[in-house]
C-alpha positions as a printed Julia matrix, in Angstrom:
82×3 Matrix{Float64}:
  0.0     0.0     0.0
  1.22    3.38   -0.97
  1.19    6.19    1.61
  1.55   10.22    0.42
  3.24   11.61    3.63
  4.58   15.08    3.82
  8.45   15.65    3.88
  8.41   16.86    8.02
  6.72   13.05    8.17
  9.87   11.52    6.51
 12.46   13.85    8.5
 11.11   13.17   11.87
 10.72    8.93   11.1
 14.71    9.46    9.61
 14.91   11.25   13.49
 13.28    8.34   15.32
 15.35    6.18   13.5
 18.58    7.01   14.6
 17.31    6.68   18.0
 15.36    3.53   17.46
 17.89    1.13   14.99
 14.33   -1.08   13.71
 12.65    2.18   12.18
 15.6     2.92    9.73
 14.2     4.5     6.25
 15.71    3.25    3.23
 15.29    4.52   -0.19
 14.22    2.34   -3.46
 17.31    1.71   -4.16
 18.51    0.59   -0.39
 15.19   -1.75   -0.46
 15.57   -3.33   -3.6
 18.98   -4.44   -2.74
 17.91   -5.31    1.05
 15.49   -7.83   -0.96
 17.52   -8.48   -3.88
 15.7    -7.57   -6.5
 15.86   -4.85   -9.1
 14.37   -1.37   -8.46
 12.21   -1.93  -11.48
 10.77   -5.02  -10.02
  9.93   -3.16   -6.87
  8.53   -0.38   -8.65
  6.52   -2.22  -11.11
  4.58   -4.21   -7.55
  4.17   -1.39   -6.14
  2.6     0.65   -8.74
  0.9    -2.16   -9.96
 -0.55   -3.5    -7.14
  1.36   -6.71   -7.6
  2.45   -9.75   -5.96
  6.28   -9.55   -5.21
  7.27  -12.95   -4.69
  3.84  -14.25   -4.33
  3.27  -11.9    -1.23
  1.92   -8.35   -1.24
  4.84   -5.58   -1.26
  5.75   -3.53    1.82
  4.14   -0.47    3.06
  5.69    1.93    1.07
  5.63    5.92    1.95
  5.74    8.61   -1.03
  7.25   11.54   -0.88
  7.13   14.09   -3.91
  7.82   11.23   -6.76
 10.28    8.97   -4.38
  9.34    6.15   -2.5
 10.74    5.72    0.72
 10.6     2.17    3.31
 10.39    0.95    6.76
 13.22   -1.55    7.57
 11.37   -3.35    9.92
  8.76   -3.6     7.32
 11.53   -4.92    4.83
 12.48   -7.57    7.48
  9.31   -8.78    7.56
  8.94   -9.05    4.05
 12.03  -10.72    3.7
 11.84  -13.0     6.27
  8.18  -14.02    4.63
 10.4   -15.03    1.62
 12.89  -17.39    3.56
């Protein structure tokens, strides 16, 4: 699911994150190689609304035209996939 959040959103979760290591935010690119897959693959299931290794993608958060992640949510995904 795609969230539109406002850039004072992003700065304070980047804030809580370096206080709190499991709500890191990681760009597309970080993400896609965190699940090792190609940007375009994680664009194209998000966008799309489709399955990303038969599961549904990770909450991502948009912010002007870039997509930003949760790591925790990007461990759970992963660990989904294992």
């Amino acid at each position: 699911m795609i969230f539109v959040v406002s850039k004072g959103w992003l700065l304070n979760k980047i804030k809580v994150g370096i206080e709190n290591h499991g709500e890191y935010v990681l760009e597309t690119l970080e993400a896609a190689r965190f699940l090792q897959i190609t940007t375009i693959e994680l664009k194209q299931a998000i966008l799309n609304k489709e399955l990303l290794n038969g599961y549904i993608p990770p909450d991502t958060y948009k912010v002007g035209n870039k997509y930003y992640f949760l790591f925790n949510d990007l461990l759970s995904f992963k660990n989904k996939n294992s």
